mmCIF file of C-alpha atoms in Angstrom:
data_model
loop_
_atom_site.group_PDB
_atom_site.id
_atom_site.type_symbol
_atom_site.label_atom_id
_atom_site.label_comp_id
_atom_site.label_asym_id
_atom_site.label_seq_id
_atom_site.Cartn_x
_atom_site.Cartn_y
_atom_site.Cartn_z
ATOM 1 C CA MET A 1 0.197 0.196 -0.004
ATOM 2 C CA GLN A 2 1.280 3.525 -0.763
ATOM 3 C CA LYS A 3 1.127 6.387 1.312
ATOM 4 C CA LYS A 4 -1.192 8.084 -1.449
ATOM 5 C CA ASP A 5 -3.723 5.502 -0.742
ATOM 6 C CA LEU A 6 -4.224 6.533 2.762
ATOM 7 C CA TRP A 7 -7.041 8.850 4.056
ATOM 8 C CA ILE A 8 -5.078 10.632 6.713
ATOM 9 C CA ASP A 9 -7.238 12.560 9.275
ATOM 10 C CA LYS A 10 -6.279 13.179 13.000
ATOM 11 C CA TYR A 11 -8.557 12.041 15.657
ATOM 12 C CA ASP A 12 -7.651 12.201 19.461
ATOM 13 C CA GLY A 13 -4.401 13.018 18.187
ATOM 14 C CA LYS A 14 -3.828 9.793 16.395
ATOM 15 C CA THR A 15 -3.694 9.317 12.546
ATOM 16 C CA TYR A 16 -4.471 6.431 10.665
ATOM 17 C CA GLU A 17 -0.926 6.880 8.992
ATOM 18 C CA GLU A 18 0.750 6.622 12.459
ATOM 19 C CA LEU A 19 -1.112 3.132 12.910
ATOM 20 C CA PHE A 20 -0.164 1.982 9.568
ATOM 21 C CA ASN A 21 3.533 3.114 10.346
ATOM 22 C CA GLU A 22 3.308 1.199 13.491
ATOM 23 C CA GLY A 23 2.144 -1.827 11.571
ATOM 24 C CA ILE A 24 5.408 -1.383 9.175
ATOM 25 C CA GLU A 25 7.765 -0.944 11.978
ATOM 26 C CA LEU A 26 6.600 -4.176 13.240
ATOM 27 C CA VAL A 27 6.880 -5.637 9.698
ATOM 28 C CA GLU A 28 3.098 -6.492 10.171
ATOM 29 C CA LYS A 29 0.631 -7.162 7.364
ATOM 30 C CA ASN A 30 -3.064 -7.814 7.457
ATOM 31 C CA ASP A 31 -3.451 -5.885 10.689
ATOM 32 C CA CYS A 32 -6.515 -4.499 10.124
ATOM 33 C CA SER A 33 -8.030 -5.862 13.065
ATOM 34 C CA VAL A 34 -5.189 -4.395 15.363
ATOM 35 C CA ARG A 35 -5.947 -0.730 13.895
ATOM 36 C CA ALA A 36 -9.557 -1.094 14.451
ATOM 37 C CA PHE A 37 -9.211 -2.330 18.002
ATOM 38 C CA SER A 38 -6.765 0.500 18.497
ATOM 39 C CA LEU A 39 -8.960 3.316 17.109
ATOM 40 C CA CYS A 40 -12.112 1.821 18.585
ATOM 41 C CA THR A 41 -10.533 2.066 22.350
ATOM 42 C CA ASP A 42 -8.059 4.853 21.682
ATOM 43 C CA LEU A 43 -5.375 2.323 23.130
ATOM 44 C CA PRO A 44 -1.895 2.035 21.689
ATOM 45 C CA TYR A 45 -1.253 -0.061 18.755
ATOM 46 C CA SER A 46 1.323 -2.123 20.387
ATOM 47 C CA PHE A 47 -0.894 -2.851 23.337
ATOM 48 C CA CYS A 48 -4.067 -3.783 21.046
ATOM 49 C CA PHE A 49 -1.378 -6.105 18.882
ATOM 50 C CA ASN A 50 -0.315 -8.119 21.815
ATOM 51 C CA VAL A 51 -4.030 -8.548 23.179
ATOM 52 C CA LEU A 52 -5.140 -9.798 19.806
ATOM 53 C CA LYS A 53 -2.209 -11.999 19.560
ATOM 54 C CA ALA A 54 -3.122 -13.594 23.227
ATOM 55 C CA ASN A 55 -6.382 -13.932 21.432
ATOM 56 C CA GLY A 56 -5.134 -16.212 18.669
ATOM 57 C CA ARG A 57 -4.087 -13.560 16.155
ATOM 58 C CA LYS A 58 -1.088 -14.960 14.126
ATOM 59 C CA ASP A 59 1.508 -12.509 13.096
ATOM 60 C CA GLY A 60 0.715 -11.305 9.221
ATOM 61 C CA ARG A 61 -2.759 -12.890 9.444
ATOM 62 C CA GLY A 62 -6.171 -11.772 10.005
ATOM 63 C CA LEU A 63 -8.457 -12.617 12.671
ATOM 64 C CA ALA A 64 -12.218 -14.063 12.906
ATOM 65 C CA SER A 65 -14.652 -11.204 13.301
ATOM 66 C CA ALA A 66 -16.233 -12.968 16.182
ATOM 67 C CA ILE A 67 -12.980 -12.624 18.243
ATOM 68 C CA ILE A 68 -12.380 -9.169 17.456
ATOM 69 C CA LEU A 69 -15.955 -8.294 18.631
ATOM 70 C CA ASP A 70 -15.483 -10.260 21.676
ATOM 71 C CA VAL A 71 -12.230 -8.403 22.620
ATOM 72 C CA ILE A 72 -13.656 -4.856 21.805
ATOM 73 C CA GLN A 73 -16.646 -5.746 24.047
ATOM 74 C CA GLU A 74 -13.998 -5.836 27.026
ATOM 75 C CA PHE A 75 -13.432 -2.204 26.335
ATOM 76 C CA CYS A 76 -16.692 -1.054 24.672
ATOM 77 C CA GLU A 77 -20.455 -1.210 24.365
ATOM 78 C CA VAL A 78 -21.005 -2.892 20.821
ATOM 79 C CA LYS A 79 -24.482 -2.739 19.260
ATOM 80 C CA PRO A 80 -25.119 -4.292 16.020
ATOM 81 C CA LEU A 81 -26.886 -2.134 13.333
ATOM 82 C CA ASN A 82 -29.347 -4.128 11.150
ATOM 83 C CA ILE A 83 -27.849 -3.903 7.595
ATOM 84 C CA ASP A 84 -31.048 -4.072 5.815
ATOM 85 C CA THR A 85 -32.588 -1.310 7.653
ATOM 86 C CA VAL A 86 -29.479 0.765 7.400
ATOM 87 C CA LYS A 87 -29.845 0.309 3.415
ATOM 88 C CA GLN A 88 -33.672 1.207 3.586
ATOM 89 C CA GLN A 89 -32.787 4.244 5.314
ATOM 90 C CA LEU A 90 -30.027 5.500 2.840
ATOM 91 C CA LYS A 91 -32.121 4.270 -0.237
ATOM 92 C CA VAL A 92 -29.282 2.164 -1.236
ATOM 93 C CA ASN A 93 -28.634 -1.480 -2.554
ATOM 94 C CA ARG A 94 -25.754 -1.783 -0.570
ATOM 95 C CA VAL A 95 -23.605 0.094 1.938
ATOM 96 C CA LEU A 96 -20.148 1.466 0.809
ATOM 97 C CA PRO A 97 -17.481 2.892 2.798
ATOM 98 C CA TYR A 98 -18.179 6.277 1.466
ATOM 99 C CA HIS A 99 -21.668 6.438 2.618
ATOM 100 C CA PHE A 100 -20.922 7.072 6.137
ATOM 101 C CA LEU A 101 -19.665 10.420 5.220
ATOM 102 C CA LYS A 102 -22.301 11.050 2.312
ATOM 103 C CA TYR A 103 -25.225 10.123 4.910
ATOM 104 C CA ARG A 104 -23.735 11.429 8.173
ATOM 105 C CA LYS A 105 -26.963 12.307 9.431
ATOM 106 C CA TYR A 106 -27.995 8.904 9.788
ATOM 107 C CA PHE A 107 -24.697 7.770 11.516
ATOM 108 C CA ASP A 108 -24.824 9.850 14.972
ATOM 109 C CA ALA A 109 -22.607 7.567 17.153
ATOM 110 C CA PRO A 110 -19.248 8.733 17.435
ATOM 111 C CA ILE A 111 -17.750 5.197 16.448
ATOM 112 C CA TYR A 112 -18.558 2.396 14.098
ATOM 113 C CA LEU A 113 -16.728 -0.779 13.631
ATOM 114 C CA VAL A 114 -17.515 -2.077 9.932
ATOM 115 C CA PHE A 115 -16.696 -5.522 8.355
ATOM 116 C CA SER A 116 -16.493 -6.267 4.867
ATOM 117 C CA ASN A 117 -15.453 -9.618 3.392
ATOM 118 C CA GLY A 118 -12.032 -10.454 5.404
ATOM 119 C CA HIS A 119 -11.658 -6.671 6.360
ATOM 120 C CA VAL A 120 -12.713 -4.793 9.306
ATOM 121 C CA PHE A 121 -12.265 -0.808 9.740
ATOM 122 C CA VAL A 122 -13.549 2.152 11.902
ATOM 123 C CA VAL A 123 -15.719 5.081 10.984
ATOM 124 C CA LYS A 124 -15.311 8.291 13.581
ATOM 125 C CA ASP A 125 -17.248 11.064 13.033
ATOM 126 C CA GLY A 126 -18.219 9.936 9.674
ATOM 127 C CA LEU A 127 -14.965 9.456 8.285
ATOM 128 C CA PRO A 128 -13.617 6.031 7.457
ATOM 129 C CA TYR A 129 -10.000 5.410 8.943
ATOM 130 C CA ASP A 130 -8.968 3.200 6.274
ATOM 131 C CA TRP A 131 -7.902 2.542 2.790
ATOM 132 C CA VAL A 132 -11.170 1.635 1.961
ATOM 133 C CA ARG A 133 -12.841 5.174 1.408
ATOM 134 C CA ASP A 134 -12.428 5.468 -2.359
ATOM 135 C CA TYR A 135 -13.232 1.857 -3.047
ATOM 136 C CA ASN A 136 -16.596 -0.076 -3.743
ATOM 137 C CA ILE A 137 -16.123 -2.733 -1.115
ATOM 138 C CA LYS A 138 -19.757 -3.815 0.368
ATOM 139 C CA VAL A 139 -20.167 -3.547 3.942
ATOM 140 C CA LYS A 140 -21.346 -6.736 5.463
ATOM 141 C CA ARG A 141 -21.933 -5.548 9.054
ATOM 142 C CA ILE A 142 -21.949 -2.495 11.172
ATOM 143 C CA TYR A 143 -21.526 -2.137 14.816
ATOM 144 C CA GLU A 144 -22.210 1.001 16.828
ATOM 145 C CA ILE A 145 -19.319 1.606 19.572
ATOM 146 C CA ARG A 146 -19.327 3.318 22.964
ATOM 147 C CA LYS A 147 -16.993 3.150 25.208
ATOM 148 C CA HIS A 148 -18.101 1.699 28.804
ATOM 149 C CA ASP A 149 -18.670 4.542 31.445
ATOM 150 C CA SER A 150 -15.931 3.150 33.494
ATOM 151 C CA TYR A 151 -13.459 3.034 30.749
ATOM 152 C CA ASN A 152 -10.994 5.693 30.678
ATOM 153 C CA GLY A 153 -8.770 4.630 27.515
#
């Protein structure tokens, strides 16, 4: 992936580029689950990397969405959205990454965890924090993320 492909935006002092570079420093590939976990919780990439590794993630490999969700639920409240309802609200046949920005008024939670086939990314305040922004990748599942009241991450 080239740097020009990244959509670089700041959120809480952390950019997607910074997370991407941390993955490069660890010679890491297929680390979308690590970046998504870090962005959902505002925890350091290295911490999220180690937590997911302890939960079965192999270096350079992806991780099952069920495991990603279980781990994130330890830090955040996770509420699934019905994808068919979302499509009806947006009046679209399929949900694409750019829809989060285009139809921002429908997505009022501060954070969404989004799954497509073999990929996961985060949307914060309508902005997809990932390389998928300009691609027609079909969104399969969407989860609203809210930090637990007791969590200070």
